[in-house]
PDB file of C-alpha atoms in Angstrom:
ATOM      1  CA  MET A1166     -14.138 -12.695  26.518  1.00  0.00           C
ATOM      2  CA  PRO A1167     -12.220 -15.373  24.436  1.00  0.00           C
ATOM      3  CA  VAL A1168      -8.242 -15.527  24.032  1.00  0.00           C
ATOM      4  CA  VAL A1169      -6.689 -14.842  20.225  1.00  0.00           C
ATOM      5  CA  PRO A1170      -4.212 -17.492  19.296  1.00  0.00           C
ATOM      6  CA  GLU A1171      -0.769 -16.504  19.583  1.00  0.00           C
ATOM      7  CA  ALA A1172      -0.135 -17.364  15.945  1.00  0.00           C
ATOM      8  CA  ARG A1173      -2.998 -15.723  14.843  1.00  0.00           C
ATOM      9  CA  MET A1174      -2.046 -12.670  16.274  1.00  0.00           C
ATOM     10  CA  GLU A1175       1.263 -12.587  14.903  1.00  0.00           C
ATOM     11  CA  ARG A1176      -0.308 -13.111  11.546  1.00  0.00           C
ATOM     12  CA  THR A1177      -2.611 -10.043  11.738  1.00  0.00           C
ATOM     13  CA  LEU A1178       0.276  -8.078  12.962  1.00  0.00           C
ATOM     14  CA  ARG A1179       1.980  -9.191  10.003  1.00  0.00           C
ATOM     15  CA  LYS A1180      -1.042  -7.966   7.372  1.00  0.00           C
ATOM     16  CA  LEU A1181      -1.105  -4.681   9.394  1.00  0.00           C
ATOM     17  CA  GLU A1182       2.632  -4.104   9.059  1.00  0.00           C
ATOM     18  CA  HIS A1183       2.516  -5.084   5.234  1.00  0.00           C
ATOM     19  CA  GLN A1184      -0.784  -2.891   4.673  1.00  0.00           C
ATOM     20  CA  GLN A1185       1.181   0.273   6.566  1.00  0.00           C
ATOM     21  CA  LYS A1186       4.083   0.162   3.949  1.00  0.00           C
ATOM     22  CA  ALA A1187       1.696  -0.379   0.893  1.00  0.00           C
ATOM     23  CA  THR A1188       0.085   2.622   2.793  1.00  0.00           C
ATOM     24  CA  THR A1189       3.350   4.589   2.632  1.00  0.00           C
ATOM     25  CA  ARG A1190       4.313   3.439  -0.927  1.00  0.00           C
ATOM     26  CA  TYR A1191       0.937   4.372  -2.318  1.00  0.00           C
ATOM     27  CA  ARG A1192       1.085   7.999  -0.649  1.00  0.00           C
ATOM     28  CA  SER A1193       4.312   8.970  -1.852  1.00  0.00           C
ATOM     29  CA  ILE A1194       3.628   7.492  -5.751  1.00  0.00           C
ATOM     30  CA  GLU A1195       0.005   9.951  -5.241  1.00  0.00           C
ATOM     31  CA  GLN A1196       2.347  12.474  -3.943  1.00  0.00           C
ATOM     32  CA  ARG A1197       4.601  12.205  -6.595  1.00  0.00           C
ATOM     33  CA  MET A1198       1.932  11.799  -9.326  1.00  0.00           C
ATOM     34  CA  ASP A1199      -0.121  14.989  -7.998  1.00  0.00           C
ATOM     35  CA  GLU A1200       3.454  16.778  -8.370  1.00  0.00           C
ATOM     36  CA  THR A1201       4.358  15.935 -11.921  1.00  0.00           C
ATOM     37  CA  GLY A1202       1.025  15.482 -13.060  1.00  0.00           C
ATOM     38  CA  GLU A1203       1.382  11.977 -14.338  1.00  0.00           C
ATOM     39  CA  THR A1204      -1.528   9.825 -14.863  1.00  0.00           C
ATOM     40  CA  HIS A1205      -0.145   6.826 -14.645  1.00  0.00           C
ATOM     41  CA  VAL A1206       2.963   5.057 -13.152  1.00  0.00           C
ATOM     42  CA  ILE A1207       5.714   2.743 -14.830  1.00  0.00           C
ATOM     43  CA  ASN A1208       5.798  -0.636 -13.535  1.00  0.00           C
ATOM     44  CA  MET A1209       9.349  -3.132 -13.087  1.00  0.00           C
ATOM     45  CA  MET A1210       8.642  -4.390 -16.286  1.00  0.00           C
ATOM     46  CA  GLY A1211       8.093  -1.172 -18.092  1.00  0.00           C
ATOM     47  CA  VAL A1212       4.567  -1.501 -18.748  1.00  0.00           C
ATOM     48  CA  PRO A1213       1.833   1.211 -17.623  1.00  0.00           C
ATOM     49  CA  ALA A1214       0.543   0.606 -14.043  1.00  0.00           C
ATOM     50  CA  MET A1215      -2.771   1.732 -12.926  1.00  0.00           C
ATOM     51  CA  ILE A1216      -2.521   2.750  -9.296  1.00  0.00           C
ATOM     52  CA  VAL A1217      -6.323   3.277  -7.173  1.00  0.00           C
ATOM     53  CA  ALA A1218      -5.511   5.246  -3.988  1.00  0.00           C
ATOM     54  CA  MET A1219      -8.206   6.721  -1.686  1.00  0.00           C
ATOM     55  CA  LYS A1220      -7.130  10.142   0.097  1.00  0.00           C
ATOM     56  CA  VAL A1221      -8.115   9.353   3.565  1.00  0.00           C
TER      57      VAL A1221
END
């Protein structure tokens, strides 16, 4: 079995960490939307931003 280069492993781990943070963020947004009945979220620029989250 080939050995994965260390740099590639580090990039993969950073990407995984980023994806886990994004998942947590989107789940909290989805939970808030479910609780409040919101259908969209306003982004930092004050513009409605469509959030698409898949329930797993």
